[in-house]
mmCIF file of C-alpha atoms in Angstrom:
data_model
loop_
_atom_site.group_PDB
_atom_site.id
_atom_site.type_symbol
_atom_site.label_atom_id
_atom_site.label_comp_id
_atom_site.label_asym_id
_atom_site.label_seq_id
_atom_site.Cartn_x
_atom_site.Cartn_y
_atom_site.Cartn_z
ATOM 1 C CA MET A 1 0.001 0.017 -0.007
ATOM 2 C CA PRO A 2 1.149 3.575 -0.536
ATOM 3 C CA ALA A 3 2.764 5.341 2.376
ATOM 4 C CA PRO A 4 0.340 7.359 4.553
ATOM 5 C CA ALA A 5 1.818 10.620 3.318
ATOM 6 C CA PHE A 6 0.698 9.822 -0.230
ATOM 7 C CA HIS A 7 -2.831 10.656 -1.358
ATOM 8 C CA TYR A 8 -4.510 10.565 -4.764
ATOM 9 C CA ASP A 9 -6.022 14.044 -4.298
ATOM 10 C CA ALA A 10 -2.578 15.380 -3.470
ATOM 11 C CA GLU A 11 -1.092 13.653 -6.536
ATOM 12 C CA LEU A 12 -3.621 15.385 -8.793
ATOM 13 C CA ARG A 13 -3.679 18.738 -6.960
ATOM 14 C CA ARG A 14 -2.507 20.755 -9.993
ATOM 15 C CA TYR A 15 -5.374 19.396 -12.080
ATOM 16 C CA GLN A 16 -8.118 20.329 -9.628
ATOM 17 C CA PRO A 17 -8.351 24.059 -10.552
ATOM 18 C CA TRP A 18 -8.754 23.130 -14.216
ATOM 19 C CA LEU A 19 -11.585 20.750 -13.392
ATOM 20 C CA ARG A 20 -13.226 23.154 -10.958
ATOM 21 C CA GLU A 21 -13.349 25.968 -13.501
ATOM 22 C CA ALA A 22 -14.591 23.674 -16.279
ATOM 23 C CA ILE A 23 -17.466 22.071 -14.343
ATOM 24 C CA ALA A 24 -18.587 25.446 -12.962
ATOM 25 C CA VAL A 25 -21.188 23.889 -10.637
ATOM 26 C CA GLY A 26 -24.224 26.121 -10.222
ATOM 27 C CA PRO A 27 -26.504 26.416 -7.198
ATOM 28 C CA ASP A 28 -29.285 24.426 -8.769
ATOM 29 C CA ASP A 29 -27.249 21.686 -10.419
ATOM 30 C CA THR A 30 -27.835 17.999 -9.894
ATOM 31 C CA VAL A 31 -24.349 16.538 -10.237
ATOM 32 C CA LEU A 32 -22.936 13.110 -11.001
ATOM 33 C CA ASP A 33 -19.305 12.423 -10.130
ATOM 34 C CA ILE A 34 -18.153 9.342 -12.102
ATOM 35 C CA GLY A 35 -15.411 7.397 -10.334
ATOM 36 C CA CYS A 36 -15.557 9.629 -7.282
ATOM 37 C CA GLY A 37 -12.907 7.864 -5.240
ATOM 38 C CA VAL A 38 -12.802 9.196 -1.667
ATOM 39 C CA GLY A 39 -15.354 11.879 -2.504
ATOM 40 C CA THR A 40 -13.323 15.073 -2.415
ATOM 41 C CA THR A 41 -14.546 16.298 -5.773
ATOM 42 C CA THR A 42 -18.143 15.165 -5.007
ATOM 43 C CA CYS A 43 -18.280 17.073 -1.723
ATOM 44 C CA GLU A 44 -16.864 20.179 -3.353
ATOM 45 C CA ALA A 45 -19.547 20.003 -6.055
ATOM 46 C CA ALA A 46 -22.292 19.501 -3.456
ATOM 47 C CA ARG A 47 -21.201 22.542 -1.461
ATOM 48 C CA LEU A 48 -21.578 24.667 -4.617
ATOM 49 C CA ALA A 49 -24.920 23.089 -5.620
ATOM 50 C CA ILE A 50 -26.636 24.614 -2.592
ATOM 51 C CA ARG A 51 -30.148 24.064 -3.933
ATOM 52 C CA GLY A 52 -29.190 20.920 -5.807
ATOM 53 C CA SER A 53 -27.296 17.744 -4.949
ATOM 54 C CA ALA A 54 -24.343 15.583 -5.855
ATOM 55 C CA LEU A 55 -24.013 11.844 -6.296
ATOM 56 C CA GLY A 56 -20.627 10.124 -6.255
ATOM 57 C CA ILE A 57 -20.352 6.659 -7.772
ATOM 58 C CA ASP A 58 -17.385 4.308 -7.530
ATOM 59 C CA VAL A 59 -16.715 0.577 -7.580
ATOM 60 C CA SER A 60 -14.521 0.623 -4.464
ATOM 61 C CA ALA A 61 -16.188 0.052 -1.125
ATOM 62 C CA ALA A 62 -13.075 1.187 0.750
ATOM 63 C CA ARG A 63 -12.931 4.504 -1.101
ATOM 64 C CA LEU A 64 -16.636 5.122 -0.525
ATOM 65 C CA GLU A 65 -16.281 4.444 3.177
ATOM 66 C CA ALA A 66 -13.712 7.201 3.268
ATOM 67 C CA ALA A 67 -16.035 9.396 1.109
ATOM 68 C CA ARG A 68 -18.910 9.019 3.542
ATOM 69 C CA ARG A 69 -16.690 10.052 6.427
ATOM 70 C CA LEU A 70 -15.543 13.071 4.485
ATOM 71 C CA ALA A 71 -19.170 14.045 3.685
ATOM 72 C CA ALA A 72 -20.439 13.756 7.266
ATOM 73 C CA ASP A 73 -21.299 17.476 7.366
ATOM 74 C CA VAL A 74 -22.564 17.783 3.759
ATOM 75 C CA ALA A 75 -26.320 17.335 3.636
ATOM 76 C CA ASN A 76 -26.877 17.260 -0.133
ATOM 77 C CA VAL A 77 -24.348 14.565 -1.127
ATOM 78 C CA ARG A 78 -24.656 10.791 -1.341
ATOM 79 C CA PHE A 79 -22.548 7.918 -2.603
ATOM 80 C CA GLU A 80 -23.323 4.610 -4.285
ATOM 81 C CA GLN A 81 -21.052 1.636 -4.893
ATOM 82 C CA ALA A 82 -21.708 0.631 -8.494
ATOM 83 C CA ASP A 83 -20.291 0.504 -11.978
ATOM 84 C CA ALA A 84 -21.265 3.653 -13.859
ATOM 85 C CA GLN A 85 -21.275 1.727 -17.140
ATOM 86 C CA VAL A 86 -24.366 -0.257 -16.146
ATOM 87 C CA HIS A 87 -25.829 1.341 -13.005
ATOM 88 C CA ASP A 88 -29.579 1.914 -13.104
ATOM 89 C CA PHE A 89 -29.630 5.704 -12.974
ATOM 90 C CA PRO A 90 -32.960 7.528 -13.061
ATOM 91 C CA PRO A 91 -33.468 8.841 -16.608
ATOM 92 C CA ALA A 92 -32.667 12.508 -17.272
ATOM 93 C CA GLU A 93 -31.690 12.973 -13.605
ATOM 94 C CA PHE A 94 -28.515 15.098 -13.825
ATOM 95 C CA THR A 95 -27.759 18.581 -15.150
ATOM 96 C CA LEU A 96 -23.984 17.942 -14.944
ATOM 97 C CA ALA A 97 -21.689 14.931 -14.951
ATOM 98 C CA PHE A 98 -17.954 14.961 -14.547
ATOM 99 C CA SER A 99 -15.041 12.646 -13.973
ATOM 100 C CA ARG A 100 -11.462 13.136 -12.874
ATOM 101 C CA PHE A 101 -9.572 10.344 -14.674
ATOM 102 C CA GLY A 102 -12.406 7.854 -14.086
ATOM 103 C CA THR A 103 -13.738 7.088 -17.591
ATOM 104 C CA MET A 104 -10.723 5.555 -19.362
ATOM 105 C CA PHE A 105 -11.397 2.038 -18.127
ATOM 106 C CA PHE A 106 -14.787 1.493 -19.729
ATOM 107 C CA ALA A 107 -14.919 -1.907 -21.429
ATOM 108 C CA ASP A 108 -17.217 -0.539 -24.182
ATOM 109 C CA PRO A 109 -16.898 3.249 -24.239
ATOM 110 C CA VAL A 110 -19.724 3.842 -26.714
ATOM 111 C CA ALA A 111 -22.141 1.760 -24.674
ATOM 112 C CA ALA A 112 -20.980 3.287 -21.397
ATOM 113 C CA PHE A 113 -21.290 6.907 -22.545
ATOM 114 C CA THR A 114 -24.630 6.152 -24.197
ATOM 115 C CA HIS A 115 -25.834 4.728 -20.889
ATOM 116 C CA LEU A 116 -24.547 7.759 -18.985
ATOM 117 C CA GLY A 117 -26.164 10.068 -21.521
ATOM 118 C CA ARG A 118 -29.571 8.675 -20.651
ATOM 119 C CA ALA A 119 -29.015 9.810 -17.074
ATOM 120 C CA LEU A 120 -28.412 13.373 -18.230
ATOM 121 C CA ARG A 121 -31.025 15.915 -19.176
ATOM 122 C CA PRO A 122 -30.943 17.256 -22.735
ATOM 123 C CA GLY A 123 -28.283 19.963 -22.861
ATOM 124 C CA ALA A 124 -26.579 18.749 -19.669
ATOM 125 C CA ARG A 125 -22.799 19.055 -19.632
ATOM 126 C CA LEU A 126 -20.257 16.247 -19.433
ATOM 127 C CA VAL A 127 -16.753 17.253 -18.284
ATOM 128 C CA GLN A 128 -13.887 14.792 -17.941
ATOM 129 C CA LEU A 129 -10.179 14.749 -17.437
ATOM 130 C CA VAL A 130 -8.468 11.853 -19.293
ATOM 131 C CA TRP A 131 -4.831 11.033 -19.791
ATOM 132 C CA GLN A 132 -3.229 11.759 -23.104
ATOM 133 C CA SER A 133 -1.307 8.895 -24.730
ATOM 134 C CA GLY A 134 1.414 7.124 -22.769
ATOM 135 C CA ASN A 135 4.247 8.731 -24.738
ATOM 136 C CA GLN A 136 3.181 12.088 -23.347
ATOM 137 C CA GLN A 137 3.633 11.023 -19.705
ATOM 138 C CA GLU A 138 6.983 11.766 -18.077
ATOM 139 C CA TRP A 139 5.946 9.819 -14.946
ATOM 140 C CA LEU A 140 5.395 6.743 -17.096
ATOM 141 C CA SER A 141 8.667 6.897 -18.981
ATOM 142 C CA GLU A 142 10.786 7.749 -15.920
ATOM 143 C CA ILE A 143 9.286 5.073 -13.656
ATOM 144 C CA SER A 144 9.371 2.435 -16.423
ATOM 145 C CA ARG A 145 13.003 3.193 -17.211
ATOM 146 C CA ALA A 146 13.978 2.900 -13.554
ATOM 147 C CA VAL A 147 12.403 -0.568 -13.026
ATOM 148 C CA GLY A 148 13.369 -1.889 -16.462
ATOM 149 C CA ASN A 149 9.812 -2.236 -17.759
ATOM 150 C CA PRO A 150 9.681 -0.391 -21.098
ATOM 151 C CA ALA A 151 6.211 -1.667 -21.944
ATOM 152 C CA VAL A 152 2.980 -0.257 -20.586
ATOM 153 C CA PRO A 153 1.349 -3.231 -18.886
ATOM 154 C CA ASP A 154 -2.185 -2.023 -19.502
ATOM 155 C CA ASP A 155 -3.037 0.697 -22.020
ATOM 156 C CA SER A 156 -6.490 1.367 -20.623
ATOM 157 C CA PRO A 157 -5.365 4.463 -18.648
ATOM 158 C CA PHE A 158 -4.658 6.008 -22.076
ATOM 159 C CA SER A 159 -7.620 4.597 -23.987
ATOM 160 C CA LEU A 160 -9.121 8.087 -24.385
ATOM 161 C CA GLY A 161 -5.789 9.768 -25.155
ATOM 162 C CA GLU A 162 -6.542 10.575 -28.798
ATOM 163 C CA PRO A 163 -9.128 13.337 -29.525
ATOM 164 C CA ALA A 164 -10.275 11.634 -32.732
ATOM 165 C CA VAL A 165 -11.147 8.485 -30.746
ATOM 166 C CA VAL A 166 -12.918 10.464 -27.988
ATOM 167 C CA SER A 167 -14.807 12.530 -30.583
ATOM 168 C CA GLU A 168 -16.107 9.502 -32.358
ATOM 169 C CA VAL A 169 -17.100 7.736 -29.100
ATOM 170 C CA LEU A 170 -18.953 10.725 -27.643
ATOM 171 C CA ALA A 171 -20.641 11.708 -30.925
ATOM 172 C CA THR A 172 -21.855 8.110 -31.410
ATOM 173 C CA ALA A 173 -23.085 8.189 -27.778
ATOM 174 C CA GLY A 174 -25.208 11.254 -28.498
ATOM 175 C CA PHE A 175 -23.022 14.104 -27.263
ATOM 176 C CA THR A 176 -22.442 17.374 -29.080
ATOM 177 C CA ASP A 177 -20.254 20.537 -28.768
ATOM 178 C CA LEU A 178 -17.082 18.639 -27.983
ATOM 179 C CA ARG A 179 -14.082 20.698 -26.884
ATOM 180 C CA PHE A 180 -10.591 19.631 -25.881
ATOM 181 C CA THR A 181 -8.171 21.593 -23.719
ATOM 182 C CA ASP A 182 -4.539 20.449 -23.530
ATOM 183 C CA VAL A 183 -3.479 20.427 -19.873
ATOM 184 C CA ALA A 184 0.098 19.719 -18.815
ATOM 185 C CA GLU A 185 0.632 19.556 -15.061
ATOM 186 C CA PRO A 186 3.049 17.618 -12.873
ATOM 187 C CA LEU A 187 1.916 14.870 -10.465
ATOM 188 C CA TRP A 188 3.004 14.909 -6.845
ATOM 189 C CA TYR A 189 4.343 11.592 -5.470
ATOM 190 C CA GLY A 190 5.184 12.594 -1.928
ATOM 191 C CA PRO A 191 7.376 14.886 0.143
ATOM 192 C CA ASP A 192 10.553 12.899 -0.484
ATOM 193 C CA ALA A 193 12.072 10.203 -2.682
ATOM 194 C CA GLY A 194 11.414 7.369 -0.193
ATOM 195 C CA THR A 195 7.719 8.214 0.060
ATOM 196 C CA ALA A 196 7.514 8.510 -3.738
ATOM 197 C CA VAL A 197 8.947 5.020 -4.212
ATOM 198 C CA ASP A 198 6.393 3.608 -1.752
ATOM 199 C CA ALA A 199 3.656 5.475 -3.602
ATOM 200 C CA VAL A 200 4.391 3.987 -7.015
ATOM 201 C CA ARG A 201 5.247 0.410 -5.984
ATOM 202 C CA PRO A 202 1.546 -0.668 -6.223
ATOM 203 C CA LEU A 203 1.390 0.554 -9.873
ATOM 204 C CA ARG A 204 1.229 -2.414 -12.259
ATOM 205 C CA LEU A 205 4.119 -1.126 -14.336
ATOM 206 C CA VAL A 206 6.237 -1.316 -11.124
ATOM 207 C CA SER A 207 4.825 -4.379 -9.437
ATOM 208 C CA ASP A 208 4.803 -6.454 -12.629
ATOM 209 C CA ALA A 209 8.440 -5.558 -13.361
ATOM 210 C CA LEU A 210 9.618 -6.318 -9.809
ATOM 211 C CA ALA A 211 7.760 -9.622 -9.769
ATOM 212 C CA GLN A 212 10.051 -10.887 -12.523
ATOM 213 C CA LEU A 213 13.233 -10.037 -10.561
ATOM 214 C CA GLY A 214 15.224 -11.783 -7.870
ATOM 215 C CA ASP A 215 16.037 -10.158 -4.580
ATOM 216 C CA VAL A 216 19.307 -8.558 -5.714
ATOM 217 C CA GLU A 217 17.837 -7.242 -8.962
ATOM 218 C CA THR A 218 14.754 -5.943 -7.105
ATOM 219 C CA GLU A 219 16.932 -3.870 -4.759
ATOM 220 C CA ARG A 220 18.873 -2.479 -7.732
ATOM 221 C CA ALA A 221 15.648 -1.545 -9.465
ATOM 222 C CA LEU A 222 14.393 0.167 -6.318
ATOM 223 C CA ASP A 223 17.684 2.029 -5.933
ATOM 224 C CA ARG A 224 17.282 3.304 -9.538
ATOM 225 C CA LEU A 225 13.717 4.313 -8.760
ATOM 226 C CA ARG A 226 14.846 6.249 -5.665
ATOM 227 C CA GLU A 227 17.476 8.021 -7.786
ATOM 228 C CA VAL A 228 14.804 9.019 -10.313
ATOM 229 C CA MET A 229 12.549 10.377 -7.577
ATOM 230 C CA ALA A 230 15.423 12.230 -5.946
ATOM 231 C CA THR A 231 16.182 13.837 -9.331
ATOM 232 C CA HIS A 232 12.658 15.148 -9.479
ATOM 233 C CA GLN A 233 12.510 16.338 -5.920
ATOM 234 C CA SER A 234 12.003 20.043 -5.246
ATOM 235 C CA ALA A 235 11.323 22.055 -2.123
ATOM 236 C CA ASP A 236 7.719 20.942 -1.982
ATOM 237 C CA GLY A 237 8.148 17.280 -2.904
ATOM 238 C CA VAL A 238 8.604 14.940 -5.841
ATOM 239 C CA TRP A 239 6.942 15.958 -9.085
ATOM 240 C CA LEU A 240 6.834 14.160 -12.458
ATOM 241 C CA GLY A 241 5.289 15.588 -15.567
ATOM 242 C CA SER A 242 1.967 14.467 -17.047
ATOM 243 C CA ARG A 243 -0.385 15.533 -19.773
ATOM 244 C CA ALA A 244 -4.171 15.272 -20.001
ATOM 245 C CA TRP A 245 -7.161 16.350 -22.051
ATOM 246 C CA LEU A 246 -9.911 18.315 -20.431
ATOM 247 C CA VAL A 247 -12.908 17.193 -22.521
ATOM 248 C CA THR A 248 -16.276 18.994 -22.401
ATOM 249 C CA ALA A 249 -19.454 18.013 -24.214
ATOM 250 C CA CYS A 250 -23.213 18.430 -24.034
ATOM 251 C CA ARG A 251 -25.962 15.826 -23.975
ATOM 252 C CA GLY A 252 -27.819 16.032 -27.262
ATOM 253 C CA ALA A 253 -31.506 16.695 -27.457
ATOM 254 C CA GLY A 254 -32.273 13.286 -28.960
#
């Protein structure tokens, strides 16, 4: 498990202002947070939707337990453990849906976004942050190089990395007015190199590589990883570059 000092919201802290400005939650919005994790973004949306509400949905029971603790003083927020691809949402329930890196893992993106579209009112906005392709991610190349794993073990984090692909998927699913904003921000992996190594060890590109090594080789790989993290350490912690698309669209009238 990651070290206690590491937290997903902290890792993505530089992306949050971009998302906040793009979703622009209004006081009457009914908001859906897709892949809400521990609920930070859901609670923030609920506090802005003072006459509306926010629903966070995630497949992880552990994350939602943390989300409910976080939301103890937020009256207009709730959470459900479910898969957004197939969950039985009330039709035309939401005026706004958003996701912070939670939509790239859909098994059938067209079917999933079509399903989500039915939960949105005509004209409702969909806002999502998705990773650009793997070759645009400094964190991926640096970590992979350190542990000797040049291949990306699972390309699903980057499945929505090409605007042409996303445009076709969303248009087929009934969305219009697509816009893409190129966002390049670093990711925070902890206050120091040791914490950063602990933070990334659960990643498949690290764990899969280390699983193929003996004890001596594993220690050498971890030493290289610590060196990489130390190289990227600044006064406020370890940062590695990343690149994402901020994608906005509207639910069509059909």
